PDB file of C-alpha atoms and ligand atoms in Angstrom:
ATOM      1  CA  UNK A  47       4.825  21.590   8.282  1.00  0.00           C
ATOM      2  CA  UNK A  48       6.022  18.087   9.136  1.00  0.00           C
ATOM      3  CA  UNK A  49       7.718  19.806  11.559  1.00  0.00           C
ATOM      4  CA  UNK A  50       5.297  20.475  13.661  1.00  0.00           C
ATOM      5  CA  UNK A  51       4.768  16.720  14.058  1.00  0.00           C
ATOM      6  CA  UNK A  52       5.509  14.750  17.339  1.00  0.00           C
ATOM      7  CA  UNK A  53       6.653  11.876  18.129  1.00  0.00           C
ATOM      8  CA  UNK A  54       3.606   9.403  18.440  1.00  0.00           C
ATOM      9  CA  UNK A  55       3.623   5.234  19.371  1.00  0.00           C
ATOM     10  CA  UNK A  56      -0.078   3.793  19.443  1.00  0.00           C
ATOM     11  CA  UNK A  57      -1.352   1.004  19.819  1.00  0.00           C
ATOM     12  CA  UNK A  58      -4.051  -0.145  16.727  1.00  0.00           C
ATOM     13  CA  UNK A  59      -6.634  -3.071  17.571  1.00  0.00           C
ATOM     14  CA  UNK A  60      -9.665  -4.851  16.407  1.00  0.00           C
ATOM     15  CA  UNK A  61     -12.138  -7.312  16.894  1.00  0.00           C
ATOM     16  CA  UNK A  62     -10.952  -8.503  21.180  1.00  0.00           C
ATOM     17  CA  UNK A  63     -15.150  -9.844  20.534  1.00  0.00           C
ATOM     18  CA  UNK A  64     -15.290  -9.758  24.225  1.00  0.00           C
ATOM     19  CA  UNK A  65     -18.077 -11.967  25.844  1.00  0.00           C
ATOM     20  CA  UNK A  66     -18.386 -14.478  23.621  1.00  0.00           C
ATOM     21  CA  UNK A  67     -16.997 -16.287  26.033  1.00  0.00           C
ATOM     22  CA  UNK A  68     -13.991 -18.618  23.938  1.00  0.00           C
ATOM     23  CA  UNK A  69     -10.343 -17.792  24.245  1.00  0.00           C
ATOM     24  CA  UNK A  70     -11.322 -13.737  23.558  1.00  0.00           C
ATOM     25  CA  UNK A  71     -11.812 -12.135  26.932  1.00  0.00           C
ATOM     26  CA  UNK A  72      -8.143 -13.086  28.774  1.00  0.00           C
ATOM     27  CA  UNK A  73      -6.966 -10.584  25.909  1.00  0.00           C
ATOM     28  CA  UNK A  74      -7.706  -7.672  26.982  1.00  0.00           C
ATOM     29  CA  UNK A  75      -5.463  -8.190  30.225  1.00  0.00           C
ATOM     30  CA  UNK A  76      -2.982  -8.464  27.607  1.00  0.00           C
ATOM     31  CA  UNK A  77      -3.788  -5.126  25.283  1.00  0.00           C
ATOM     32  CA  UNK A  78      -3.883  -3.373  28.779  1.00  0.00           C
ATOM     33  CA  UNK A  79      -0.508  -4.299  29.751  1.00  0.00           C
ATOM     34  CA  UNK A  80       0.393  -3.559  25.931  1.00  0.00           C
ATOM     35  CA  UNK A  81      -0.800   0.224  25.671  1.00  0.00           C
ATOM     36  CA  UNK A  82       1.052   0.313  29.784  1.00  0.00           C
ATOM     37  CA  UNK A  83       4.006   0.076  28.274  1.00  0.00           C
ATOM     38  CA  UNK A  84       5.781   3.970  28.370  1.00  0.00           C
ATOM     39  CA  UNK A  85       6.132   3.976  24.736  1.00  0.00           C
ATOM     40  CA  UNK A  86       3.397   3.580  24.072  1.00  0.00           C
ATOM     41  CA  UNK A  87       1.373   6.944  23.816  1.00  0.00           C
ATOM     42  CA  UNK A  88      -2.627   5.463  22.514  1.00  0.00           C
ATOM     43  CA  UNK A  89      -5.161   2.943  21.462  1.00  0.00           C
ATOM     44  CA  UNK A  90      -7.112   2.606  18.694  1.00  0.00           C
ATOM     45  CA  UNK A  91      -9.787  -0.271  18.364  1.00  0.00           C
ATOM     46  CA  UNK A  92     -11.419  -0.033  14.937  1.00  0.00           C
ATOM     47  CA  UNK A  93     -14.013  -2.304  15.644  1.00  0.00           C
ATOM     48  CA  UNK A  94     -16.056  -5.733  17.622  1.00  0.00           C
ATOM     49  CA  UNK A  95     -14.500  -4.929  21.046  1.00  0.00           C
ATOM     50  CA  UNK A  96     -17.667  -6.491  21.763  1.00  0.00           C
ATOM     51  CA  UNK A  97     -18.730  -9.705  20.411  1.00  0.00           C
ATOM     52  CA  UNK A  98     -23.052  -9.176  20.985  1.00  0.00           C
ATOM     53  CA  UNK A  99     -25.481  -6.980  22.155  1.00  0.00           C
ATOM     54  CA  UNK A 100     -26.335  -9.890  24.988  1.00  0.00           C
ATOM     55  CA  UNK A 101     -22.729  -9.032  26.561  1.00  0.00           C
ATOM     56  CA  UNK A 102     -23.348  -7.852  30.400  1.00  0.00           C
ATOM     57  CA  UNK A 103     -23.783  -4.872  31.165  1.00  0.00           C
ATOM     58  CA  UNK A 104     -20.976  -5.901  33.394  1.00  0.00           C
ATOM     59  CA  UNK A 105     -18.684  -6.301  30.933  1.00  0.00           C
ATOM     60  CA  UNK A 106     -19.411  -3.461  29.192  1.00  0.00           C
ATOM     61  CA  UNK A 107     -18.274  -1.191  32.261  1.00  0.00           C
ATOM     62  CA  UNK A 108     -15.481  -3.608  33.484  1.00  0.00           C
ATOM     63  CA  UNK A 109     -13.483  -3.220  30.021  1.00  0.00           C
ATOM     64  CA  UNK A 110     -14.216   0.426  29.730  1.00  0.00           C
ATOM     65  CA  UNK A 111     -13.081   0.885  33.270  1.00  0.00           C
ATOM     66  CA  UNK A 112      -9.879  -0.933  32.746  1.00  0.00           C
ATOM     67  CA  UNK A 113      -9.146   0.545  29.730  1.00  0.00           C
ATOM     68  CA  UNK A 114      -9.528   4.078  32.086  1.00  0.00           C
ATOM     69  CA  UNK A 115      -6.476   2.823  33.811  1.00  0.00           C
ATOM     70  CA  UNK A 116      -4.221   3.084  31.125  1.00  0.00           C
ATOM     71  CA  UNK A 117      -4.360   7.322  31.008  1.00  0.00           C
ATOM     72  CA  UNK A 118      -4.021   6.933  27.464  1.00  0.00           C
ATOM     73  CA  UNK A 119      -6.116   7.897  24.782  1.00  0.00           C
ATOM     74  CA  UNK A 120      -8.277   5.094  23.592  1.00  0.00           C
ATOM     75  CA  UNK A 121     -10.453   5.576  20.666  1.00  0.00           C
ATOM     76  CA  UNK A 122     -13.024   2.541  19.683  1.00  0.00           C
ATOM     77  CA  UNK A 123     -14.830   2.701  16.275  1.00  0.00           C
ATOM     78  CA  UNK A 124     -17.903   0.623  16.372  1.00  0.00           C
ATOM     79  CA  UNK A 125     -17.966  -2.070  14.470  1.00  0.00           C
ATOM     80  CA  UNK A 126     -21.034  -4.223  13.195  1.00  0.00           C
ATOM     81  CA  UNK A 127     -21.363  -6.860  16.173  1.00  0.00           C
ATOM     82  CA  UNK A 128     -20.784  -3.673  18.625  1.00  0.00           C
ATOM     83  CA  UNK A 129     -24.784  -2.785  18.435  1.00  0.00           C
ATOM     84  CA  UNK A 130     -24.173  -2.559  22.494  1.00  0.00           C
ATOM     85  CA  UNK A 131     -22.775   0.785  21.113  1.00  0.00           C
ATOM     86  CA  UNK A 132     -24.702   1.871  18.530  1.00  0.00           C
ATOM     87  CA  UNK A 133     -28.128   0.394  19.527  1.00  0.00           C
ATOM     88  CA  UNK A 134     -28.752   0.543  22.627  1.00  0.00           C
ATOM     89  CA  UNK A 135     -30.539   3.088  25.165  1.00  0.00           C
ATOM     90  CA  UNK A 136     -27.957   2.677  27.816  1.00  0.00           C
ATOM     91  CA  UNK A 137     -25.628   5.159  28.323  1.00  0.00           C
ATOM     92  CA  UNK A 138     -22.097   3.495  29.904  1.00  0.00           C
ATOM     93  CA  UNK A 139     -20.574   5.679  32.193  1.00  0.00           C
ATOM     94  CA  UNK A 140     -16.582   5.781  30.337  1.00  0.00           C
ATOM     95  CA  UNK A 141     -13.170   6.741  32.070  1.00  0.00           C
ATOM     96  CA  UNK A 142     -12.311  10.144  30.351  1.00  0.00           C
ATOM     97  CA  UNK A 143      -9.487   8.711  28.198  1.00  0.00           C
ATOM     98  CA  UNK A 144     -11.680   6.662  26.019  1.00  0.00           C
ATOM     99  CA  UNK A 145     -13.944   8.499  23.123  1.00  0.00           C
ATOM    100  CA  UNK A 146     -16.071   6.408  21.154  1.00  0.00           C
ATOM    101  CA  UNK A 147     -17.029   7.450  17.740  1.00  0.00           C
ATOM    102  CA  UNK A 148     -20.813   7.594  17.395  1.00  0.00           C
ATOM    103  CA  UNK A 149     -21.829   9.586  15.217  1.00  0.00           C
ATOM    104  CA  UNK A 150     -23.425   8.208  11.946  1.00  0.00           C
ATOM    105  CA  UNK A 151     -22.417  10.686   9.746  1.00  0.00           C
ATOM    106  CA  UNK A 152     -18.320  10.108  10.402  1.00  0.00           C
ATOM    107  CA  UNK A 153     -16.619  11.745  13.460  1.00  0.00           C
ATOM    108  CA  UNK A 154     -13.652  13.452  14.136  1.00  0.00           C
ATOM    109  CA  UNK A 155     -12.027  13.852  17.640  1.00  0.00           C
ATOM    110  CA  UNK A 156      -8.634  15.978  17.798  1.00  0.00           C
ATOM    111  CA  UNK A 157      -6.050  14.736  20.817  1.00  0.00           C
ATOM    112  CA  UNK A 158      -4.013  17.423  21.088  1.00  0.00           C
ATOM    113  CA  UNK A 159      -2.150  16.301  23.611  1.00  0.00           C
ATOM    114  CA  UNK A 160      -0.661  14.131  21.140  1.00  0.00           C
ATOM    115  CA  UNK A 161      -0.662  16.009  18.210  1.00  0.00           C
ATOM    116  CA  UNK A 162      -3.512  13.472  16.342  1.00  0.00           C
ATOM    117  CA  UNK A 163      -6.724  14.239  14.890  1.00  0.00           C
ATOM    118  CA  UNK A 164      -9.200  10.717  14.195  1.00  0.00           C
ATOM    119  CA  UNK A 165     -11.776  10.305  12.219  1.00  0.00           C
ATOM    120  CA  UNK A 166     -13.949   7.833  11.685  1.00  0.00           C
ATOM    121  CA  UNK A 167     -17.354   5.915  10.582  1.00  0.00           C
ATOM    122  CA  UNK A 168     -19.300   3.746  12.926  1.00  0.00           C
ATOM    123  CA  UNK A 169     -21.086   0.877  12.179  1.00  0.00           C
ATOM    124  CA  UNK A 170     -24.853   1.350  11.928  1.00  0.00           C
ATOM    125  CA  UNK A 171     -26.589  -0.749   9.037  1.00  0.00           C
ATOM    126  CA  UNK A 172     -24.029  -3.462   8.027  1.00  0.00           C
ATOM    127  CA  UNK A 173     -25.358  -3.848   4.736  1.00  0.00           C
ATOM    128  CA  UNK A 174     -23.915  -3.399   1.423  1.00  0.00           C
ATOM    129  CA  UNK A 175     -24.642  -0.233   1.147  1.00  0.00           C
ATOM    130  CA  UNK A 176     -23.368   1.425   3.866  1.00  0.00           C
ATOM    131  CA  UNK A 177     -19.482   2.559   2.914  1.00  0.00           C
ATOM    132  CA  UNK A 178     -17.111   3.157   5.789  1.00  0.00           C
ATOM    133  CA  UNK A 179     -14.789   5.196   3.706  1.00  0.00           C
ATOM    134  CA  UNK A 180     -16.730   6.892   1.043  1.00  0.00           C
ATOM    135  CA  UNK A 181     -16.316  10.399   1.859  1.00  0.00           C
ATOM    136  CA  UNK A 182     -13.609  11.047   4.188  1.00  0.00           C
ATOM    137  CA  UNK A 183     -12.719  14.435   5.109  1.00  0.00           C
ATOM    138  CA  UNK A 184      -9.539  17.034   4.380  1.00  0.00           C
ATOM    139  CA  UNK A 185      -6.879  16.035   6.348  1.00  0.00           C
ATOM    140  CA  UNK A 186      -6.118  18.824   9.542  1.00  0.00           C
ATOM    141  CA  UNK A 187      -2.855  20.818   9.019  1.00  0.00           C
ATOM    142  CA  UNK A 188       0.090  19.610  11.729  1.00  0.00           C
ATOM    143  CA  UNK A 189      -1.029  17.314  12.855  1.00  0.00           C
ATOM    144  CA  UNK A 190      -1.411  13.568  11.909  1.00  0.00           C
ATOM    145  CA  UNK A 191      -4.491  12.821  10.389  1.00  0.00           C
ATOM    146  CA  UNK A 192      -5.675   8.309  11.233  1.00  0.00           C
ATOM    147  CA  UNK A 193      -8.821   7.406   9.851  1.00  0.00           C
ATOM    148  CA  UNK A 194     -10.138   4.037  11.334  1.00  0.00           C
ATOM    149  CA  UNK A 195     -12.845   1.956   9.855  1.00  0.00           C
ATOM    150  CA  UNK A 196     -14.653  -1.083   9.891  1.00  0.00           C
ATOM    151  CA  UNK A 197     -15.410  -3.505   6.970  1.00  0.00           C
ATOM    152  CA  UNK A 198     -14.209  -5.247   3.911  1.00  0.00           C
ATOM    153  CA  UNK A 199     -11.856  -4.323   1.724  1.00  0.00           C
ATOM    154  CA  UNK A 200     -13.226  -5.233  -2.053  1.00  0.00           C
ATOM    155  CA  UNK A 201     -11.716  -4.881  -5.188  1.00  0.00           C
ATOM    156  CA  UNK A 202     -14.544  -2.389  -6.200  1.00  0.00           C
ATOM    157  CA  UNK A 203     -18.619  -2.300  -6.006  1.00  0.00           C
ATOM    158  CA  UNK A 204     -19.599  -4.150  -9.686  1.00  0.00           C
ATOM    159  CA  UNK A 205     -22.110  -6.915  -8.099  1.00  0.00           C
ATOM    160  CA  UNK A 206     -20.322  -6.275  -4.791  1.00  0.00           C
ATOM    161  CA  UNK A 207     -21.946  -8.985  -1.813  1.00  0.00           C
ATOM    162  CA  UNK A 208     -20.451  -7.779   1.170  1.00  0.00           C
ATOM    163  CA  UNK A 209     -21.995  -6.155   3.399  1.00  0.00           C
ATOM    164  CA  UNK A 210     -19.364  -2.452   4.609  1.00  0.00           C
ATOM    165  CA  UNK A 211     -17.582  -2.369   1.737  1.00  0.00           C
ATOM    166  CA  UNK A 212     -13.913  -0.406   1.681  1.00  0.00           C
ATOM    167  CA  UNK A 213     -12.701  -0.297  -1.410  1.00  0.00           C
ATOM    168  CA  UNK A 214      -9.397  -0.083  -2.769  1.00  0.00           C
ATOM    169  CA  UNK A 215     -10.248   3.409  -4.806  1.00  0.00           C
ATOM    170  CA  UNK A 216     -11.853   4.549  -1.277  1.00  0.00           C
ATOM    171  CA  UNK A 217      -8.741   3.617   0.609  1.00  0.00           C
ATOM    172  CA  UNK A 218      -6.647   5.081  -2.315  1.00  0.00           C
ATOM    173  CA  UNK A 219      -7.753   8.895  -1.774  1.00  0.00           C
ATOM    174  CA  UNK A 220      -8.253   8.947   1.726  1.00  0.00           C
ATOM    175  CA  UNK A 221      -5.692  11.920   2.514  1.00  0.00           C
ATOM    176  CA  UNK A 222      -4.469  10.700   5.766  1.00  0.00           C
ATOM    177  CA  UNK A 223      -1.616   9.152   6.825  1.00  0.00           C
ATOM    178  CA  UNK A 224      -2.757   5.549   7.738  1.00  0.00           C
ATOM    179  CA  UNK A 225      -5.911   4.066   7.830  1.00  0.00           C
ATOM    180  CA  UNK A 226      -7.188   1.345  10.983  1.00  0.00           C
ATOM    181  CA  UNK A 227      -8.904  -1.474   9.230  1.00  0.00           C
ATOM    182  CA  UNK A 228     -10.739  -3.876  11.581  1.00  0.00           C
ATOM    183  CA  UNK A 229     -13.265  -6.600  10.795  1.00  0.00           C
ATOM    184  CA  UNK A 230     -10.975  -9.348   8.981  1.00  0.00           C
ATOM    185  CA  UNK A 231      -9.352 -11.937  11.510  1.00  0.00           C
ATOM    186  CA  UNK A 232      -6.129 -11.129  10.541  1.00  0.00           C
ATOM    187  CA  UNK A 233      -2.669  -9.313  10.208  1.00  0.00           C
ATOM    188  CA  UNK A 234      -2.545  -7.487   6.994  1.00  0.00           C
ATOM    189  CA  UNK A 235      -1.844  -4.954   4.902  1.00  0.00           C
ATOM    190  CA  UNK A 236      -3.590  -3.275   1.573  1.00  0.00           C
ATOM    191  CA  UNK A 237      -1.729  -2.039  -1.002  1.00  0.00           C
ATOM    192  CA  UNK A 238      -4.075   1.163  -2.810  1.00  0.00           C
ATOM    193  CA  UNK A 239      -2.432   4.066  -4.167  1.00  0.00           C
ATOM    194  CA  UNK A 240       0.150   6.039  -1.350  1.00  0.00           C
ATOM    195  CA  UNK A 241      -2.094   5.032   1.784  1.00  0.00           C
ATOM    196  CA  UNK A 242      -1.041   3.133   4.387  1.00  0.00           C
ATOM    197  CA  UNK A 243      -3.594   1.445   5.688  1.00  0.00           C
ATOM    198  CA  UNK A 244      -3.160  -2.371   7.089  1.00  0.00           C
ATOM    199  CA  UNK A 245      -5.670  -4.757   9.152  1.00  0.00           C
ATOM    200  CA  UNK A 246      -4.275  -5.339  12.390  1.00  0.00           C
ATOM    201  CA  UNK A 247      -5.872  -9.164  13.243  1.00  0.00           C
ATOM    202  CA  UNK A 248      -7.514 -10.168  16.014  1.00  0.00           C
ATOM    203  CA  UNK A 249      -5.126 -10.045  19.611  1.00  0.00           C
ATOM    204  CA  UNK A 250      -7.800 -13.110  20.652  1.00  0.00           C
ATOM    205  CA  UNK A 251      -8.864 -16.247  19.916  1.00  0.00           C
ATOM    206  CA  UNK A 252      -7.183 -19.114  19.059  1.00  0.00           C
ATOM    207  CA  UNK A 253      -5.482 -18.632  15.842  1.00  0.00           C
ATOM    208  CA  UNK A 254      -2.974 -15.771  14.887  1.00  0.00           C
ATOM    209  CA  UNK A 255      -2.758 -13.477  17.755  1.00  0.00           C
ATOM    210  CA  UNK A 256      -1.721 -10.250  16.434  1.00  0.00           C
ATOM    211  CA  UNK A 257      -2.475  -6.094  16.917  1.00  0.00           C
ATOM    212  CA  UNK A 258       0.076  -3.771  15.546  1.00  0.00           C
ATOM    213  CA  UNK A 259       2.524  -0.830  17.249  1.00  0.00           C
ATOM    214  CA  UNK A 260       2.092   2.023  14.845  1.00  0.00           C
ATOM    215  CA  UNK A 261       5.363   4.526  15.177  1.00  0.00           C
ATOM    216  CA  UNK A 262       4.323   8.141  13.973  1.00  0.00           C
ATOM    217  CA  UNK A 263       7.963   9.798  13.808  1.00  0.00           C
ATOM    218  CA  UNK A 264       8.745  13.858  13.827  1.00  0.00           C
ATOM    219  CA  UNK A 265      10.260  13.440  10.684  1.00  0.00           C
ATOM    220  CA  UNK A 266       6.985  12.151   8.509  1.00  0.00           C
ATOM    221  CA  UNK A 267       7.618   8.618   8.808  1.00  0.00           C
ATOM    222  CA  UNK A 268       5.321   6.155   9.620  1.00  0.00           C
ATOM    223  CA  UNK A 269       6.450   2.729  10.660  1.00  0.00           C
ATOM    224  CA  UNK A 270       3.816  -0.777  11.117  1.00  0.00           C
ATOM    225  CA  UNK A 271       5.046  -3.440  13.477  1.00  0.00           C
ATOM    226  CA  UNK A 272       2.903  -6.186  13.371  1.00  0.00           C
ATOM    227  CA  UNK A 273       3.066  -7.849  17.302  1.00  0.00           C
ATOM    228  CA  UNK A 274       2.495 -11.452  18.042  1.00  0.00           C
ATOM    229  CA  UNK A 275       0.262 -11.821  21.341  1.00  0.00           C
TER     230      UNK A 275
HETATM  231 MN1  LIG B 461     -16.676  -6.946  12.215  1.00  0.00          MN
END
């Protein structure tokens, strides 16, 4: 029943590339300031939060600590650059509001305080064979269903050379209220049937800096607002 849905506002970002060092790291503070504003309920990071496996452990711990200060549910889906989350033996301490989707088969997380169910399949092998949205779960009733995916949207898999491809059909078949995409460093809407899917663009770097404020209304309405940093 649509009437059981809650009013929720989420920030969707991706491709922060912390630790790459070039006009990137300052933007973590900007994201956190936006998430701290009273109308925002939580944060989705759709991959490539960190730039590479050589990023210092201190950077990771400091980043998690800073994200912890918001006290708002924060879901991290590892992208192809987040190998220190997916391919490291180190278990980084993270505050209780931070959730990292690490199951290679895909993982669902119910944020019951928000009435939001989040699903995502992290990138372990960034190859043309890995398909972030090949098999997506069924919707859970009475909550918002959000899928996260880090990869490249392609029209078809025929002659595809792109790694982590997400086909338009994968998106169109997804049974959810919103797909939070990452990997492409530009704000972009993807038209795929009835599915609402967007790349947030990157909040950092030297080109256009964007993120998305996603408003989910108890009426069932979903609105996507681009924010320029
Ligand atoms: Mn990427």
